Amino acid sequence: MAKVYVFTADGFEEIEGLTVVDLFRRAGAQTQMVSISGSLTVKGSHGIELKADQLFEDIDFQDADLLVLPGGMPGTKHLAAHPGLCDLLKAQAAAGKRVAAICAAPSVLGQLGILEGRKAVCYPGFEDMLTGASVSTKEVETDGNVTTSRGLGTAIPFALELISQLYGEEKAEEIKKSVIYMQ
């Protein structure tokens, strides 16, 4: 069973985070919403309060198959300012393990040097923050062990791409059909 960690901070984009959590749980992955805010209660960028499964400081992440950063503001800024998370992302990427970010959050990967020499996408207006990347216009871009996506409207294809990576195309198609995603 794959272990997936989705990081939340006050101001994160609710749909981007929850879509990944929901679809991975449907796929059978052990998926945890992790708060970096010091409290399990996290308030999204649109005022929706959610309860994370665990606090960042309570997990060692050695078993992580995938780390996911949802976007949203100011959530992305909070993710970028968390030293422990930044160290974890760099170590995960350097070990060749999967890292993913959507919307504004690929900028966090850019600031950490994780996008150097890779194709990547982000929410329009954040392209200059994808340091070292070749910016693509696809909805979802995977280059090696790093996957990026453009925003809320691409959250389902983003999650399905990640499911395909961990569980195969057949499982991704099964999930796609079960949620009546028609594209």
PDB file of C-alpha atoms in Angstrom:
ATOM      1  CA  MET A   1       0.000   0.000   0.000  1.00  0.00           C
ATOM      2  CA  ALA A   2       1.416   3.362  -1.072  1.00  0.00           C
ATOM      3  CA  LYS A   3       2.035   6.042   1.559  1.00  0.00           C
ATOM      4  CA  VAL A   4       1.016   9.508   0.416  1.00  0.00           C
ATOM      5  CA  TYR A   5       1.388  12.705   2.439  1.00  0.00           C
ATOM      6  CA  VAL A   6      -0.512  15.869   1.452  1.00  0.00           C
ATOM      7  CA  PHE A   7       0.721  18.981   3.253  1.00  0.00           C
ATOM      8  CA  THR A   8      -1.662  21.658   4.484  1.00  0.00           C
ATOM      9  CA  ALA A   9      -1.082  25.121   5.866  1.00  0.00           C
ATOM     10  CA  ASP A  10      -3.443  27.966   6.614  1.00  0.00           C
ATOM     11  CA  GLY A  11      -4.438  29.418   3.261  1.00  0.00           C
ATOM     12  CA  PHE A  12      -4.042  26.237   1.181  1.00  0.00           C
ATOM     13  CA  GLU A  13      -6.404  25.640  -1.768  1.00  0.00           C
ATOM     14  CA  GLU A  14      -8.975  23.245  -0.347  1.00  0.00           C
ATOM     15  CA  ILE A  15     -10.039  21.510  -3.565  1.00  0.00           C
ATOM     16  CA  GLU A  16      -6.463  20.888  -4.711  1.00  0.00           C
ATOM     17  CA  GLY A  17      -5.591  19.200  -1.434  1.00  0.00           C
ATOM     18  CA  LEU A  18      -8.819  17.294  -0.887  1.00  0.00           C
ATOM     19  CA  THR A  19      -9.059  16.005  -4.464  1.00  0.00           C
ATOM     20  CA  VAL A  20      -5.698  14.278  -4.091  1.00  0.00           C
ATOM     21  CA  VAL A  21      -6.611  12.884  -0.659  1.00  0.00           C
ATOM     22  CA  ASP A  22     -10.026  11.649  -1.815  1.00  0.00           C
ATOM     23  CA  LEU A  23      -8.885   9.959  -5.026  1.00  0.00           C
ATOM     24  CA  PHE A  24      -5.863   8.317  -3.391  1.00  0.00           C
ATOM     25  CA  ARG A  25      -8.032   6.944  -0.592  1.00  0.00           C
ATOM     26  CA  ARG A  26     -10.389   5.530  -3.232  1.00  0.00           C
ATOM     27  CA  ALA A  27      -7.332   3.881  -4.819  1.00  0.00           C
ATOM     28  CA  GLY A  28      -6.456   2.266  -1.484  1.00  0.00           C
ATOM     29  CA  ALA A  29      -3.409   4.351  -0.609  1.00  0.00           C
ATOM     30  CA  GLN A  30      -2.591   5.211   2.980  1.00  0.00           C
ATOM     31  CA  THR A  31      -3.076   8.945   2.543  1.00  0.00           C
ATOM     32  CA  GLN A  32      -2.471  11.472   5.298  1.00  0.00           C
ATOM     33  CA  MET A  33      -3.302  15.165   5.394  1.00  0.00           C
ATOM     34  CA  VAL A  34      -0.417  16.715   7.299  1.00  0.00           C
ATOM     35  CA  SER A  35      -0.629  20.123   8.962  1.00  0.00           C
ATOM     36  CA  ILE A  36       2.550  22.192   9.089  1.00  0.00           C
ATOM     37  CA  SER A  37       0.765  24.856  11.149  1.00  0.00           C
ATOM     38  CA  GLY A  38       1.194  23.336  14.615  1.00  0.00           C
ATOM     39  CA  SER A  39      -2.538  22.630  14.867  1.00  0.00           C
ATOM     40  CA  LEU A  40      -4.638  19.872  13.330  1.00  0.00           C
ATOM     41  CA  THR A  41      -7.249  22.484  12.371  1.00  0.00           C
ATOM     42  CA  VAL A  42      -6.272  24.258   9.171  1.00  0.00           C
ATOM     43  CA  LYS A  43      -8.213  27.071   7.499  1.00  0.00           C
ATOM     44  CA  GLY A  44      -8.122  26.980   3.709  1.00  0.00           C
ATOM     45  CA  SER A  45      -7.801  29.945   1.379  1.00  0.00           C
ATOM     46  CA  HIS A  46     -11.594  30.165   1.080  1.00  0.00           C
ATOM     47  CA  GLY A  47     -12.309  30.030   4.805  1.00  0.00           C
ATOM     48  CA  ILE A  48     -13.126  26.319   5.001  1.00  0.00           C
ATOM     49  CA  GLU A  49     -11.762  24.767   8.194  1.00  0.00           C
ATOM     50  CA  LEU A  50     -10.462  21.224   7.917  1.00  0.00           C
ATOM     51  CA  LYS A  51      -8.934  18.812  10.383  1.00  0.00           C
ATOM     52  CA  ALA A  52      -5.645  17.300   9.249  1.00  0.00           C
ATOM     53  CA  ASP A  53      -4.824  13.699  10.134  1.00  0.00           C
ATOM     54  CA  GLN A  54      -1.441  14.447  11.698  1.00  0.00           C
ATOM     55  CA  LEU A  55       0.998  17.202  12.570  1.00  0.00           C
ATOM     56  CA  PHE A  56       4.245  17.452  10.616  1.00  0.00           C
ATOM     57  CA  GLU A  57       6.380  17.092  13.731  1.00  0.00           C
ATOM     58  CA  ASP A  58       4.736  13.761  14.634  1.00  0.00           C
ATOM     59  CA  ILE A  59       5.823  11.901  11.460  1.00  0.00           C
ATOM     60  CA  ASP A  60       9.252  10.684  10.309  1.00  0.00           C
ATOM     61  CA  PHE A  61       8.263  10.276   6.600  1.00  0.00           C
ATOM     62  CA  GLN A  62      10.805   7.488   5.955  1.00  0.00           C
ATOM     63  CA  ASP A  63       8.045   5.425   4.343  1.00  0.00           C
ATOM     64  CA  ALA A  64       6.801   8.195   2.021  1.00  0.00           C
ATOM     65  CA  ASP A  65       6.129   7.138  -1.554  1.00  0.00           C
ATOM     66  CA  LEU A  66       4.770  10.547  -2.535  1.00  0.00           C
ATOM     67  CA  LEU A  67       4.786  14.052  -1.051  1.00  0.00           C
ATOM     68  CA  VAL A  68       2.130  16.454  -2.391  1.00  0.00           C
ATOM     69  CA  LEU A  69       1.890  20.237  -2.081  1.00  0.00           C
ATOM     70  CA  PRO A  70      -1.469  21.869  -2.830  1.00  0.00           C
ATOM     71  CA  GLY A  71      -1.361  25.515  -3.867  1.00  0.00           C
ATOM     72  CA  GLY A  72      -3.402  28.459  -2.697  1.00  0.00           C
ATOM     73  CA  MET A  73      -2.372  31.677  -1.030  1.00  0.00           C
ATOM     74  CA  PRO A  74      -1.039  32.318   1.477  1.00  0.00           C
ATOM     75  CA  GLY A  75      -0.732  28.538   1.966  1.00  0.00           C
ATOM     76  CA  THR A  76       2.060  28.222  -0.586  1.00  0.00           C
ATOM     77  CA  LYS A  77       4.077  30.902   1.219  1.00  0.00           C
ATOM     78  CA  HIS A  78       3.645  29.014   4.490  1.00  0.00           C
ATOM     79  CA  LEU A  79       4.819  25.761   2.864  1.00  0.00           C
ATOM     80  CA  ALA A  80       7.887  27.529   1.434  1.00  0.00           C
ATOM     81  CA  ALA A  81       8.750  29.007   4.846  1.00  0.00           C
ATOM     82  CA  HIS A  82       8.702  25.685   6.753  1.00  0.00           C
ATOM     83  CA  PRO A  83      12.347  24.522   7.115  1.00  0.00           C
ATOM     84  CA  GLY A  84      11.451  20.928   8.017  1.00  0.00           C
ATOM     85  CA  LEU A  85       9.191  20.537   4.998  1.00  0.00           C
ATOM     86  CA  CYS A  86      11.771  22.109   2.688  1.00  0.00           C
ATOM     87  CA  ASP A  87      14.457  19.714   3.944  1.00  0.00           C
ATOM     88  CA  LEU A  88      12.081  16.773   3.520  1.00  0.00           C
ATOM     89  CA  LEU A  89      11.203  17.758  -0.061  1.00  0.00           C
ATOM     90  CA  LYS A  90      14.873  18.104  -1.025  1.00  0.00           C
ATOM     91  CA  ALA A  91      15.745  14.727   0.514  1.00  0.00           C
ATOM     92  CA  GLN A  92      12.763  12.987  -1.121  1.00  0.00           C
ATOM     93  CA  ALA A  93      13.623  14.392  -4.554  1.00  0.00           C
ATOM     94  CA  ALA A  94      17.345  13.642  -4.168  1.00  0.00           C
ATOM     95  CA  ALA A  95      16.496  10.029  -3.286  1.00  0.00           C
ATOM     96  CA  GLY A  96      14.536   9.719  -6.544  1.00  0.00           C
ATOM     97  CA  LYS A  97      11.225   9.436  -4.690  1.00  0.00           C
ATOM     98  CA  ARG A  98       8.084  11.178  -5.920  1.00  0.00           C
ATOM     99  CA  VAL A  99       7.286  14.820  -5.213  1.00  0.00           C
ATOM    100  CA  ALA A 100       4.273  16.675  -6.625  1.00  0.00           C
ATOM    101  CA  ALA A 101       2.894  20.216  -6.484  1.00  0.00           C
ATOM    102  CA  ILE A 102      -0.064  22.040  -8.007  1.00  0.00           C
ATOM    103  CA  CYS A 103      -1.065  25.657  -8.693  1.00  0.00           C
ATOM    104  CA  ALA A 104       1.327  28.091  -6.954  1.00  0.00           C
ATOM    105  CA  ALA A 105       3.089  25.308  -5.015  1.00  0.00           C
ATOM    106  CA  PRO A 106       5.522  24.320  -7.807  1.00  0.00           C
ATOM    107  CA  SER A 107       7.220  27.614  -6.874  1.00  0.00           C
ATOM    108  CA  VAL A 108       8.282  25.929  -3.616  1.00  0.00           C
ATOM    109  CA  LEU A 109      10.005  23.192  -5.621  1.00  0.00           C
ATOM    110  CA  GLY A 110      11.597  25.893  -7.781  1.00  0.00           C
ATOM    111  CA  GLN A 111      13.045  27.760  -4.797  1.00  0.00           C
ATOM    112  CA  LEU A 112      14.542  24.488  -3.518  1.00  0.00           C
ATOM    113  CA  GLY A 113      16.265  23.695  -6.834  1.00  0.00           C
ATOM    114  CA  ILE A 114      14.137  20.578  -7.375  1.00  0.00           C
ATOM    115  CA  LEU A 115      12.927  21.780 -10.792  1.00  0.00           C
ATOM    116  CA  GLU A 116      16.418  22.430 -12.161  1.00  0.00           C
ATOM    117  CA  GLY A 117      16.592  21.006 -15.708  1.00  0.00           C
ATOM    118  CA  ARG A 118      13.030  19.653 -15.600  1.00  0.00           C
ATOM    119  CA  LYS A 119       9.795  20.483 -17.394  1.00  0.00           C
ATOM    120  CA  ALA A 120       7.211  21.962 -15.028  1.00  0.00           C
ATOM    121  CA  VAL A 121       3.907  23.841 -14.946  1.00  0.00           C
ATOM    122  CA  CYS A 122       2.183  26.131 -12.448  1.00  0.00           C
ATOM    123  CA  TYR A 123      -0.629  28.616 -12.014  1.00  0.00           C
ATOM    124  CA  PRO A 124      -0.263  31.488 -14.519  1.00  0.00           C
ATOM    125  CA  GLY A 125       1.872  34.270 -13.102  1.00  0.00           C
ATOM    126  CA  PHE A 126       4.176  32.011 -11.077  1.00  0.00           C
ATOM    127  CA  GLU A 127       6.344  30.874 -13.996  1.00  0.00           C
ATOM    128  CA  ASP A 128       9.284  33.081 -12.975  1.00  0.00           C
ATOM    129  CA  MET A 129       9.421  31.203  -9.663  1.00  0.00           C
ATOM    130  CA  LEU A 130      10.038  27.823 -11.332  1.00  0.00           C
ATOM    131  CA  THR A 131      13.780  28.342 -11.050  1.00  0.00           C
ATOM    132  CA  GLY A 132      15.741  26.230 -13.523  1.00  0.00           C
ATOM    133  CA  ALA A 133      12.656  24.678 -15.117  1.00  0.00           C
ATOM    134  CA  SER A 134      11.539  24.569 -18.715  1.00  0.00           C
ATOM    135  CA  VAL A 135       7.969  25.828 -18.371  1.00  0.00           C
ATOM    136  CA  SER A 136       5.342  23.768 -20.177  1.00  0.00           C
ATOM    137  CA  THR A 137       1.707  24.568 -20.957  1.00  0.00           C
ATOM    138  CA  LYS A 138       0.316  21.099 -20.250  1.00  0.00           C
ATOM    139  CA  GLU A 139      -2.325  20.579 -17.540  1.00  0.00           C
ATOM    140  CA  VAL A 140      -0.034  18.131 -15.754  1.00  0.00           C
ATOM    141  CA  GLU A 141       3.693  17.667 -16.355  1.00  0.00           C
ATOM    142  CA  THR A 142       5.766  14.773 -15.074  1.00  0.00           C
ATOM    143  CA  ASP A 143       9.534  14.866 -15.466  1.00  0.00           C
ATOM    144  CA  GLY A 144      11.265  11.995 -13.712  1.00  0.00           C
ATOM    145  CA  ASN A 145      10.076  11.801 -10.111  1.00  0.00           C
ATOM    146  CA  VAL A 146       8.533  15.299 -10.094  1.00  0.00           C
ATOM    147  CA  THR A 147       4.945  16.064 -11.142  1.00  0.00           C
ATOM    148  CA  THR A 148       3.458  19.555 -11.361  1.00  0.00           C
ATOM    149  CA  SER A 149       0.037  20.850 -12.345  1.00  0.00           C
ATOM    150  CA  ARG A 150      -1.578  24.194 -13.134  1.00  0.00           C
ATOM    151  CA  GLY A 151      -4.401  24.702 -10.640  1.00  0.00           C
ATOM    152  CA  LEU A 152      -7.792  23.845  -9.220  1.00  0.00           C
ATOM    153  CA  GLY A 153      -9.265  22.955 -12.629  1.00  0.00           C
ATOM    154  CA  THR A 154      -6.505  20.393 -13.166  1.00  0.00           C
ATOM    155  CA  ALA A 155      -6.753  18.766  -9.729  1.00  0.00           C
ATOM    156  CA  ILE A 156      -8.494  15.606 -10.974  1.00  0.00           C
ATOM    157  CA  PRO A 157      -6.074  14.901 -13.852  1.00  0.00           C
ATOM    158  CA  PHE A 158      -3.203  15.698 -11.449  1.00  0.00           C
ATOM    159  CA  ALA A 159      -4.436  13.153  -8.898  1.00  0.00           C
ATOM    160  CA  LEU A 160      -5.129  10.546 -11.602  1.00  0.00           C
ATOM    161  CA  GLU A 161      -1.610  10.957 -13.020  1.00  0.00           C
ATOM    162  CA  LEU A 162      -0.151  10.394  -9.557  1.00  0.00           C
ATOM    163  CA  ILE A 163      -2.372   7.333  -9.006  1.00  0.00           C
ATOM    164  CA  SER A 164      -1.216   5.970 -12.357  1.00  0.00           C
ATOM    165  CA  GLN A 165       2.416   6.393 -11.269  1.00  0.00           C
ATOM    166  CA  LEU A 166       1.925   4.481  -8.019  1.00  0.00           C
ATOM    167  CA  TYR A 167      -0.767   1.966  -8.983  1.00  0.00           C
ATOM    168  CA  GLY A 168      -0.752   1.780 -12.777  1.00  0.00           C
ATOM    169  CA  GLU A 169      -2.981   3.070 -15.547  1.00  0.00           C
ATOM    170  CA  GLU A 170      -5.667   0.443 -14.936  1.00  0.00           C
ATOM    171  CA  LYS A 171      -6.262   1.668 -11.361  1.00  0.00           C
ATOM    172  CA  ALA A 172      -6.300   5.296 -12.528  1.00  0.00           C
ATOM    173  CA  GLU A 173      -8.925   4.400 -15.159  1.00  0.00           C
ATOM    174  CA  GLU A 174     -10.981   2.576 -12.527  1.00  0.00           C
ATOM    175  CA  ILE A 175     -10.970   5.656 -10.281  1.00  0.00           C
ATOM    176  CA  LYS A 176     -11.697   7.932 -13.238  1.00  0.00           C
ATOM    177  CA  LYS A 177     -14.790   5.893 -14.123  1.00  0.00           C
ATOM    178  CA  SER A 178     -15.958   5.632 -10.506  1.00  0.00           C
ATOM    179  CA  VAL A 179     -16.072   9.433 -10.150  1.00  0.00           C
ATOM    180  CA  ILE A 180     -17.534   9.886 -13.655  1.00  0.00           C
ATOM    181  CA  TYR A 181     -14.606  11.984 -14.837  1.00  0.00           C
ATOM    182  CA  MET A 182     -15.340  12.207 -18.551  1.00  0.00           C
ATOM    183  CA  GLN A 183     -12.111  13.533 -20.040  1.00  0.00           C
TER     184      GLN A 183
END
